[in-house]
Coordinates of C-alpha atoms and ligand atoms in Angstrom, one line a residue:
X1 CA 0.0 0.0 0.0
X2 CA 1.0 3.0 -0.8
X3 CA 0.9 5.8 2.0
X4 CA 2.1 9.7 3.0
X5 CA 2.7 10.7 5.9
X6 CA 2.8 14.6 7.0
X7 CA 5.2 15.9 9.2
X8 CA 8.7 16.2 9.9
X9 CA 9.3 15.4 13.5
X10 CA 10.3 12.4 15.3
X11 CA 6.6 11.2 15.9
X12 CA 6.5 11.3 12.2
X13 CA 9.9 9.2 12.4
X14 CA 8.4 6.6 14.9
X15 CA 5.8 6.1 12.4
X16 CA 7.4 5.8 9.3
X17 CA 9.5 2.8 10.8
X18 CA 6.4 1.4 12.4
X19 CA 4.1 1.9 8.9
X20 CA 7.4 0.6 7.1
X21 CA 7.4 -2.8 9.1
X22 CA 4.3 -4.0 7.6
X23 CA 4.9 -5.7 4.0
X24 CA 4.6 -4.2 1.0
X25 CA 4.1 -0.9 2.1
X26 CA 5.7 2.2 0.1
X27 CA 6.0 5.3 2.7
X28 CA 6.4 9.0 0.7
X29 CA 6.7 11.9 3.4
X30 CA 6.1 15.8 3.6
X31 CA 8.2 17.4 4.2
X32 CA 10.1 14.8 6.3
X33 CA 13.2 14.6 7.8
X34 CA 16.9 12.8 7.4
X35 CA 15.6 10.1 9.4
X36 CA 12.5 9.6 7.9
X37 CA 14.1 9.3 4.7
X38 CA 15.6 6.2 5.4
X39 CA 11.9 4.3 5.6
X40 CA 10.6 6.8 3.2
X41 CA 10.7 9.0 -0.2
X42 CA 10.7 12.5 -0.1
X43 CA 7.3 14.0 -1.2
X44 CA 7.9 17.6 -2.5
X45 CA 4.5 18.8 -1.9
X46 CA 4.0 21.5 -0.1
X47 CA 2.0 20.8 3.2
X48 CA -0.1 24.1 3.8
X49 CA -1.3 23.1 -0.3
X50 CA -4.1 21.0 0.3
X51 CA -4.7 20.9 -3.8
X52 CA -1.2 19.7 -4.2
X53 CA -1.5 16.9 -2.0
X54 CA -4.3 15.6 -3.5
X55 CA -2.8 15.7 -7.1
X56 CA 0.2 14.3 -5.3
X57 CA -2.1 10.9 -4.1
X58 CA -4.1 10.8 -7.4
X59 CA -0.4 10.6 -9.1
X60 CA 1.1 8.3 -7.0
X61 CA -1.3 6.0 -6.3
X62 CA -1.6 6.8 -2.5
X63 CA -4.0 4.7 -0.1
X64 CA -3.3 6.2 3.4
X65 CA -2.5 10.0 4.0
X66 CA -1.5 9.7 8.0
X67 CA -1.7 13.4 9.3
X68 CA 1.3 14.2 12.1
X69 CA 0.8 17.3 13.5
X70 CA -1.8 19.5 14.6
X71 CA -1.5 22.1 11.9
X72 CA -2.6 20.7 9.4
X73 CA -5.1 18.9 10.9
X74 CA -6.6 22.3 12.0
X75 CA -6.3 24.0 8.4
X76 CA -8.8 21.7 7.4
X77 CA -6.2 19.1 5.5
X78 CA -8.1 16.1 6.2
X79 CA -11.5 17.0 5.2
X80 CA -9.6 18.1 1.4
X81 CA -8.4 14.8 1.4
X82 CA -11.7 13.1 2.6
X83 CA -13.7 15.0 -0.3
X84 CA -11.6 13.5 -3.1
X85 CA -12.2 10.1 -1.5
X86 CA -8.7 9.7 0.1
X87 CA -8.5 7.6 2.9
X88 CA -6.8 9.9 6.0
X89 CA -6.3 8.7 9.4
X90 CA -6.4 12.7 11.3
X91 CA -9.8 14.2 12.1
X92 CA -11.7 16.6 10.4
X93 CA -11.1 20.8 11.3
X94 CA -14.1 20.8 12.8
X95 CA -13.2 17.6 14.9
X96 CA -9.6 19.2 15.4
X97 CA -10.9 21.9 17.6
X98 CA -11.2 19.6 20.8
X99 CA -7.3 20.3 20.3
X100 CA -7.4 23.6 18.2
X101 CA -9.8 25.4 20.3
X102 CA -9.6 24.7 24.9
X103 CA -12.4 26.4 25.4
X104 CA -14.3 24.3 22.6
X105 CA -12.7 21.2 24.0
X106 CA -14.1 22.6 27.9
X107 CA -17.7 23.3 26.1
X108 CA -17.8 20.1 24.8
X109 CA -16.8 18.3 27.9
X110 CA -18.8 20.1 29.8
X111 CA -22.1 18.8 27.0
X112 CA -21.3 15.6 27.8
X113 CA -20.4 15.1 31.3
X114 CA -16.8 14.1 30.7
X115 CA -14.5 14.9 33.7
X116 CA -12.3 17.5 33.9
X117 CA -11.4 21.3 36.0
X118 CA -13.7 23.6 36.4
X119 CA -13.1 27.0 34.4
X120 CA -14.9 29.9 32.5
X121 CA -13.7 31.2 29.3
X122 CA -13.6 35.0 28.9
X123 CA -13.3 36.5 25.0
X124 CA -11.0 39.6 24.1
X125 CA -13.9 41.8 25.1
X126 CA -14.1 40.3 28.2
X127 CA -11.0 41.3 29.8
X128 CA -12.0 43.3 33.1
X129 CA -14.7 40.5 33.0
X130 CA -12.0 38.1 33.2
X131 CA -9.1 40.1 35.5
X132 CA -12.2 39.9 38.0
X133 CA -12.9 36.3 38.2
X134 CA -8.9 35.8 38.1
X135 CA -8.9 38.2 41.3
X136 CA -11.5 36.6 43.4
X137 CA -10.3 32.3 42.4
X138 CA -8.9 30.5 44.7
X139 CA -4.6 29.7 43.9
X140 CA -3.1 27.8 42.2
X141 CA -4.9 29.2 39.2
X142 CA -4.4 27.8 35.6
X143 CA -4.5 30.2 32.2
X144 CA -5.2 29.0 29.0
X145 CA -5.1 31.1 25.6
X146 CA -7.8 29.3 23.7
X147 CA -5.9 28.1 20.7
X148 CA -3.2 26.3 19.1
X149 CA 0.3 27.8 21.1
X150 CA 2.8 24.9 20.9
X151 CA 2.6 23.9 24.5
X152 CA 3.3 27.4 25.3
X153 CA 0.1 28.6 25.8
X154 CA -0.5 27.4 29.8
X155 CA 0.5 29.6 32.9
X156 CA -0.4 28.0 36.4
X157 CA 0.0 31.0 38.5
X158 CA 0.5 30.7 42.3
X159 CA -0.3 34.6 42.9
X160 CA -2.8 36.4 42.0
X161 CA -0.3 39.1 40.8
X162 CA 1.2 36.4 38.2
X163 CA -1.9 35.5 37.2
X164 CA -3.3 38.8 36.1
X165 CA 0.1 39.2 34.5
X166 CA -0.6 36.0 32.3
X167 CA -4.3 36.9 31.6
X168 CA -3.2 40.2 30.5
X169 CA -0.2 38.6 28.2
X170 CA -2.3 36.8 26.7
X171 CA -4.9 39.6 25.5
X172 CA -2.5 41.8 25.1
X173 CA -1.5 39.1 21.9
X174 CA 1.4 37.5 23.2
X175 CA -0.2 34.4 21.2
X176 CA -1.8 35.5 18.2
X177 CA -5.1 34.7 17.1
X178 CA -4.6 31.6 20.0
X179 CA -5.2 34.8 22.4
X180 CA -8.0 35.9 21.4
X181 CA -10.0 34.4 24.2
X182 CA -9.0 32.7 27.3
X183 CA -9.9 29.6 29.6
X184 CA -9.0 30.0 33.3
X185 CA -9.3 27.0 34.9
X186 CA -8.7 25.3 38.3
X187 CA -5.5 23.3 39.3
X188 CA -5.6 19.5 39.1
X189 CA -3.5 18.0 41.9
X190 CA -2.1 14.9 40.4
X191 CA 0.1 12.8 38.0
X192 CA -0.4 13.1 34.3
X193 CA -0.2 10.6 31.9
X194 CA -1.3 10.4 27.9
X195 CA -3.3 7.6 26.5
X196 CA -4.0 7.5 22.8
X197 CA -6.4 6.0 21.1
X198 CA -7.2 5.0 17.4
X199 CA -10.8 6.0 16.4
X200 CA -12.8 5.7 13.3
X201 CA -15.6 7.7 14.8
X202 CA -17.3 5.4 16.7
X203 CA -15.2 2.9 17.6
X204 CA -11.4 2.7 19.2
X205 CA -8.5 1.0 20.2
X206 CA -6.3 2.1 22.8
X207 CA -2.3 2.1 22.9
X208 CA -0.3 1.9 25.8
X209 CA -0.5 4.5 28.3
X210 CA 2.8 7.0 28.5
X211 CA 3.9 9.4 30.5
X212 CA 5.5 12.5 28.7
X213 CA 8.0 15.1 30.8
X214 CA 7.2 18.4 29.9
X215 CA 9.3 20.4 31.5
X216 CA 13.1 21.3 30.7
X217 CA 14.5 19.9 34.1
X218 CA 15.7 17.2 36.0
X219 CA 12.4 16.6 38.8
X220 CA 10.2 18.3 36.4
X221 CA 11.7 22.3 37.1
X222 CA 12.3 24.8 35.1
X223 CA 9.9 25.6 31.9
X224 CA 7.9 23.8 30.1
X225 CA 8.9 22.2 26.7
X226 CA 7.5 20.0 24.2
X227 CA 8.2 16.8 25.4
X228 CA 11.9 16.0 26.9
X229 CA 11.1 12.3 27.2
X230 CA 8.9 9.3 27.5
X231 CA 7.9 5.7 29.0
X232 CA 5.5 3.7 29.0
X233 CA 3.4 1.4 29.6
X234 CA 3.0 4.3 32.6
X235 CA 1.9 2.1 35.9
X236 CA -0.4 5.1 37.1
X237 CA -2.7 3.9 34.8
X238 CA -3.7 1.0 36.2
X239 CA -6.1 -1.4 34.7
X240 CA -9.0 -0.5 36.6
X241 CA -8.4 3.5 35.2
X242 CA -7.7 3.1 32.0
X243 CA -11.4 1.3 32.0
X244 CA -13.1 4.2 33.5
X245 CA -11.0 6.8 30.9
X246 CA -12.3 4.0 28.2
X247 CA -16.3 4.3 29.0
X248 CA -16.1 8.1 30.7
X249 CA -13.8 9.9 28.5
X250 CA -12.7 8.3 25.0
X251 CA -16.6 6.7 25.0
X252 CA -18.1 9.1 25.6
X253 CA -16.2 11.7 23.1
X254 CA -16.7 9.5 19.9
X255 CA -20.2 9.2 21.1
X256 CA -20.4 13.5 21.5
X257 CA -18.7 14.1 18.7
X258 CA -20.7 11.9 16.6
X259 CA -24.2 13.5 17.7
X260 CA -23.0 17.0 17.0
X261 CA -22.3 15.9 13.3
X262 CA -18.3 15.9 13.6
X263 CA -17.0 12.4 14.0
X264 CA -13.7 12.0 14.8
X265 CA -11.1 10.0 12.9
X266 CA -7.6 9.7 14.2
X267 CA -5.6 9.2 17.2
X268 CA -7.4 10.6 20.0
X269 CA -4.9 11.8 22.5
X270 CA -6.4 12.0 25.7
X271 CA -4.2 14.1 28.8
X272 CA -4.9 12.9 32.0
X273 CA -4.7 14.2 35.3
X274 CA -4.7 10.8 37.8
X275 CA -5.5 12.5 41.3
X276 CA -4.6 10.7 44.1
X277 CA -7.6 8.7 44.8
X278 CA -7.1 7.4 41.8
X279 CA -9.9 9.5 39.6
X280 CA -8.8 10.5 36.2
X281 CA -9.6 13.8 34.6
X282 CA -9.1 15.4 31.1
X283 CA -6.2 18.1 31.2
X284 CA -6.3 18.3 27.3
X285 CA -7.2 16.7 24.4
X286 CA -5.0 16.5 21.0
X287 CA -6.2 15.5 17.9
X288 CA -3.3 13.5 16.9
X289 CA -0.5 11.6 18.4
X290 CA 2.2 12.9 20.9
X291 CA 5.6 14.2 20.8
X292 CA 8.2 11.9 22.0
X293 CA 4.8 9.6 23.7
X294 CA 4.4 8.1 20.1
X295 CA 8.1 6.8 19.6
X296 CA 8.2 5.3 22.9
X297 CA 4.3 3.8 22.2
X298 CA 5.0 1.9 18.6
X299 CA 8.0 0.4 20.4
X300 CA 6.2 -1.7 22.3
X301 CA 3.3 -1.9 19.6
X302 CA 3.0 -5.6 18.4
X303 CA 0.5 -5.7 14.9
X304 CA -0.1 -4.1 11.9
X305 CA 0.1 -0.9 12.2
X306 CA -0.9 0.1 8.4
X307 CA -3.7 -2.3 9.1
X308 CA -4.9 -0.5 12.2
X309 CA -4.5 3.0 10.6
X310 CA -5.8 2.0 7.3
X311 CA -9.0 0.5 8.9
X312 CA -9.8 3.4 11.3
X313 CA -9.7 5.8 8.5
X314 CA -11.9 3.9 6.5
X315 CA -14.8 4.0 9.3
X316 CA -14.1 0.3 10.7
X317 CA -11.1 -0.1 13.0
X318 CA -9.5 -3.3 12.9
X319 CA -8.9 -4.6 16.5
X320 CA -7.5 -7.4 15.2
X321 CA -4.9 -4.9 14.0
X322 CA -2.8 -5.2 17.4
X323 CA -1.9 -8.9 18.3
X324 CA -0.3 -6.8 21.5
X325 CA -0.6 -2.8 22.5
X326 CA 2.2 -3.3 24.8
X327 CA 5.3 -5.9 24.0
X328 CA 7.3 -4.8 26.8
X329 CA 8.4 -1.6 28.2
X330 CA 10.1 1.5 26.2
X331 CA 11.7 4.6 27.1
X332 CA 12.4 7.4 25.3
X333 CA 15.1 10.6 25.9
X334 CA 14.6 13.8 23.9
X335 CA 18.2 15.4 23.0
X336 CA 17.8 18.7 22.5
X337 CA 20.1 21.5 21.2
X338 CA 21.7 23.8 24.2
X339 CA 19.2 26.9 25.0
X340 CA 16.2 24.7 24.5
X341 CA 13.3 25.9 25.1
X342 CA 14.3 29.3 24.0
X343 CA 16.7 30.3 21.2
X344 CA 18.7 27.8 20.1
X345 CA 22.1 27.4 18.1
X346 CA 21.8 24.9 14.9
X347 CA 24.4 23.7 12.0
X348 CA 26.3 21.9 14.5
X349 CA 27.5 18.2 13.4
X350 CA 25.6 15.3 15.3
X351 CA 27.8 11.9 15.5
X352 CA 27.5 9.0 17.3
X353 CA 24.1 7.6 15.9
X354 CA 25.3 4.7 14.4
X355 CA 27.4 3.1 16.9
X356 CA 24.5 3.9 19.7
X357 CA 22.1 1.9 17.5
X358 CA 25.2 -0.5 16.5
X359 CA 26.3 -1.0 20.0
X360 CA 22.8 -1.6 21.5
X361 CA 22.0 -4.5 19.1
X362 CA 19.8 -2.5 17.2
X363 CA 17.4 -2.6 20.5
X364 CA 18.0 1.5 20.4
X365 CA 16.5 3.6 17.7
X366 CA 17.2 7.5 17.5
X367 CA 14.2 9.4 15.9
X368 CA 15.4 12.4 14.3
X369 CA 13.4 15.2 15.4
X370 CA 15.6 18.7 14.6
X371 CA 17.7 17.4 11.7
X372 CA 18.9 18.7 8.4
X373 CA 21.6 17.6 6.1
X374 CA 24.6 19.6 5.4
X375 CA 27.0 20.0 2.5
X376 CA 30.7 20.7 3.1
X377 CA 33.1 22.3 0.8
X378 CA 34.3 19.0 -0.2
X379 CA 31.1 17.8 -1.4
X380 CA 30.6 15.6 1.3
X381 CA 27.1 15.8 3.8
X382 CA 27.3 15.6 7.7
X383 CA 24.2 15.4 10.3
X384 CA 23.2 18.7 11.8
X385 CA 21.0 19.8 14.7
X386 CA 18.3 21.8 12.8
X387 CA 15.9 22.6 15.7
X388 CA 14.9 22.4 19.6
X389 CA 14.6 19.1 20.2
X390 CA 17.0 17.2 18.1
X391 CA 17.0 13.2 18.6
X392 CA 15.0 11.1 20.7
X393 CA 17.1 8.2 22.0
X394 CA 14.4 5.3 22.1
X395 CA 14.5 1.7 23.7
X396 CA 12.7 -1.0 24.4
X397 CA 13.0 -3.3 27.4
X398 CA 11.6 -6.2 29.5
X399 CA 11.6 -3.9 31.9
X400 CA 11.8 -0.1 32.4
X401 CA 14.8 0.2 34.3
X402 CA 16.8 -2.0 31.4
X403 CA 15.0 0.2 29.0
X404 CA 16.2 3.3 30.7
X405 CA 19.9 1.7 30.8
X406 CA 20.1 0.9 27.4
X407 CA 19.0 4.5 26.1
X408 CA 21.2 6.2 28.6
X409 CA 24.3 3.7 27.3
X410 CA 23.4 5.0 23.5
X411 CA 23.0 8.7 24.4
X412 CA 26.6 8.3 25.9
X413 CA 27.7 7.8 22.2
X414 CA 25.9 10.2 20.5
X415 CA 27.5 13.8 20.3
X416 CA 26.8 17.2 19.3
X417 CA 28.1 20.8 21.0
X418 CA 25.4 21.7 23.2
X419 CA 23.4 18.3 24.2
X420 CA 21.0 18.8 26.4
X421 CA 18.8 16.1 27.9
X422 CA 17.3 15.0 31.6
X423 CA 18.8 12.3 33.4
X424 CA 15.4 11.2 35.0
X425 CA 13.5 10.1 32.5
X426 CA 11.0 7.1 33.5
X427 CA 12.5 7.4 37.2
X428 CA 8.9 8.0 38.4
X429 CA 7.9 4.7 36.5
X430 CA 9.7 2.8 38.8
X431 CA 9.4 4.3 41.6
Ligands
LIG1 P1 -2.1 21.8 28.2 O1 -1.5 22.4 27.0 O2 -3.6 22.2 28.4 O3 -1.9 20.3 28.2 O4 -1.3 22.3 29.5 C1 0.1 22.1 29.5 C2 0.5 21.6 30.9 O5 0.0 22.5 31.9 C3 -0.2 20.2 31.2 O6 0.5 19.2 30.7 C4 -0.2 20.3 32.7 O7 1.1 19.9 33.2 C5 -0.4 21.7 33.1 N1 -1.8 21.9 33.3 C6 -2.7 22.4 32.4 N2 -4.0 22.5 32.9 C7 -3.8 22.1 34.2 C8 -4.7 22.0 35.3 N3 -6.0 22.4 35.2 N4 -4.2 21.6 36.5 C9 -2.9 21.3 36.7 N5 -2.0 21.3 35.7 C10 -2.5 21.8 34.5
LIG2 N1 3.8 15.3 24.3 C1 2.9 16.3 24.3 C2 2.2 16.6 23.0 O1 2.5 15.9 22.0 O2 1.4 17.5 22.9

């Protein structure tokens, strides 16, 4: 079968070698990256040209079009695709706004009795409105520009003072459009976790449960970041909760979003917040799969994975699909360039990735994430850093301690000036 993939990040990596493991199956990606490459062709469409895409699949043939990030997914990509009959696993726009829009995604939840914080959203002429309810909450206090920010749009404020400060950031347009209105919601005491789950609009199948670190630092400090690093399957989602996020959350959103006329048709990432006594509520909800979860999640992903994708998008997932969600234990290290998550330096060499994968008897992958191929003088091409978050060092493991040795042993190998990762990754897995 012949499939493209959009994106360029190591989710997109992670899935190209997971799509590429199932027979006879010809992977073409946009815009890619150097690791991608080596599962798939390069596609030179461009991905903000929906009609170029779809000349693209008519040309070549293409089966599958698996939608990575959220961008696209907002612009409306998928439902170009899905009115020239091609089959896409990545929800509609309109279903894309349980990711693309919070206070959509708090609306909704709020229609259908799904768990999560209370809040209120204020719009931009709402501002006083809003600097008064932010006054008079109790602390902490969570702020939420309404749209898409790249992870950047949350501020949990312990003072009032900081509070107002990131209300007024946010309509003052610190975010763009994303700011033009604003969820402030209440803090949800608790460990997080990410479970993902493949829907064809009704039905689903759910992946391991991960748990992402988000921010920069060693004992989750300093500031938030995409993703530094992954594990799973994540023990705080015990087998009893991941039942009740089954029927109460990813039920009972296919179910919603079916009745208001928007089925949804992709991965389903659902953001927990486990509280201590063990209930589980929505933090957020993406409309695709995570960054680094998804490397760490198709390691331990036993089936067929074209299979599972191919039948969601076509309105009848496969369970038979996945012989077994989780084969073991993985773990997986974001390497990111020094400076991360502000500016960052790139064009410096990366080496190393070879003998890590070499050394580890190939049980280590590295998903390029920030990568880009440069030319020397002498004609010859070298591995740069081309971004935040570089690699992401992934293994897989009987256990998670020997899946956390084995991608600390790789990262050893790997070098490039300004490496930058957390040494902690999965720790609270085994604890
Ligand atoms: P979001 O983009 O909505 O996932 O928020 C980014 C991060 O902020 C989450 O991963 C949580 O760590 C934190 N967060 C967001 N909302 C809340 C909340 N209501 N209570 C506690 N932490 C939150
Ligand atoms: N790992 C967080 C995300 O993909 O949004």
């Amino acid at each position: 079968m012949n499939i493209l993939l959009i994106g360029s990040g190591g989710r997109e990596h992670a899935l190209a070698k997971k799509l590429s493991e199932t027979p006879e199956t010809k992977i073409f990606a946009a815009p890619g990256n150097p690791g991608i490459f080596q599962y798939a062709f390069h596609s030179a469409v461009q991905i903000t040209h929906p009609d170029e895409i779809v000349e693209f699949c008519k040309a070549s043939d293409i089966k599958l079009v698996v939608i990575g990030p959220e961008a696209p997914l907002a612009a409306g990509l998928a439902d170009d695709l899905r009115a020239h009959g091609i089959a896409t696993f990545g929800p509609s726009r309109a279903a894309a706004r349980l990711e693309s829009s919070k206070a959509f995604a708090k609306d909704f939840m709020l229609r259908h009795g799904i768990p999560t914080a209370q809040y209120r959203v204020f719009n931009e002429h709402q501002h006083q409105e809003a600097r008064n309810y932010v006054a008079s909450h109790p602390l902490p206090i969570v702020i939420k520009a309404d749209g898409l920010a790249a992870g950047k749009g949350v501020s949990i404020a312990e003072t009032h003072r900081y509070a107002l400060e990131a209300l007024d950031a946010v309509f003052d347009g610190k975010f763009g459009l994303a700011g033009k209105s604003v969820v402030i919601e209440e803090f949800m005491q608790g460990e997080e976790a990410s479970v993902f789950a493949v829907c064809d609009g009704e039905r689903f199948v759910t992946l391991a449960a991960a748990q992402d670190h988000k921010r920069i630092g060693d004992g989750d400090t300093g500031e938030n970041t995409g993703g530094m690093g992954a594990y799973c399957p994540a023990p705080i989602v015990t087998p009893a909760i991941l039942r009740e996020v089954e029927e109460h959350i990813i039920e009972a959103t296919l179910r919603g979003m079916k009745s208001e006329g928007h089925p949804f048709i992709g991965c389903l990432y659902v953001g927990l917040m486990i509280e201590p006594s063990g209930k589980a509520r929505v933090v957020e909800f993406n409309a695709r799969f995570g960054d680094p979860e998804t490397q760490a999640v198709l390691a331990v992903f036993d089936g067929d994975f074209v299979q599972l994708l191919h039948s969601a998008a076509m309105g009848n997932v496969d369970t038979g699909a996945v012989r077994n969600a989780t084969n073991g234990t993985a773990c997986c290290v974001v390497l990111a360039a020094g400076g991360y998550p502000g500016e960052v330096r790139k064009g410096d060499e990366i080496t190393g990735i070879d003998d890590a994968e070499t050394a580890s008897n190939d049980e280590v992958s590295i998903f390029h994430a920030g990568t880009a191929l440069h030319q020397k003088p002498d004609g010859t091409t070298h591995l740069c850093t081309n971004g935040g978050r570089v690699l992401g060092v992934t293994s897989r493991g009987t256990n998670l301690q020997e899946a956390i040795k084995k991608c600390y042993e790789a990262i050893k190998l790997v070098h490039f000036r300004g490496k930058t990762y957390r040494t902690d990754i999965g720790a609270k897995g085994v604890r």
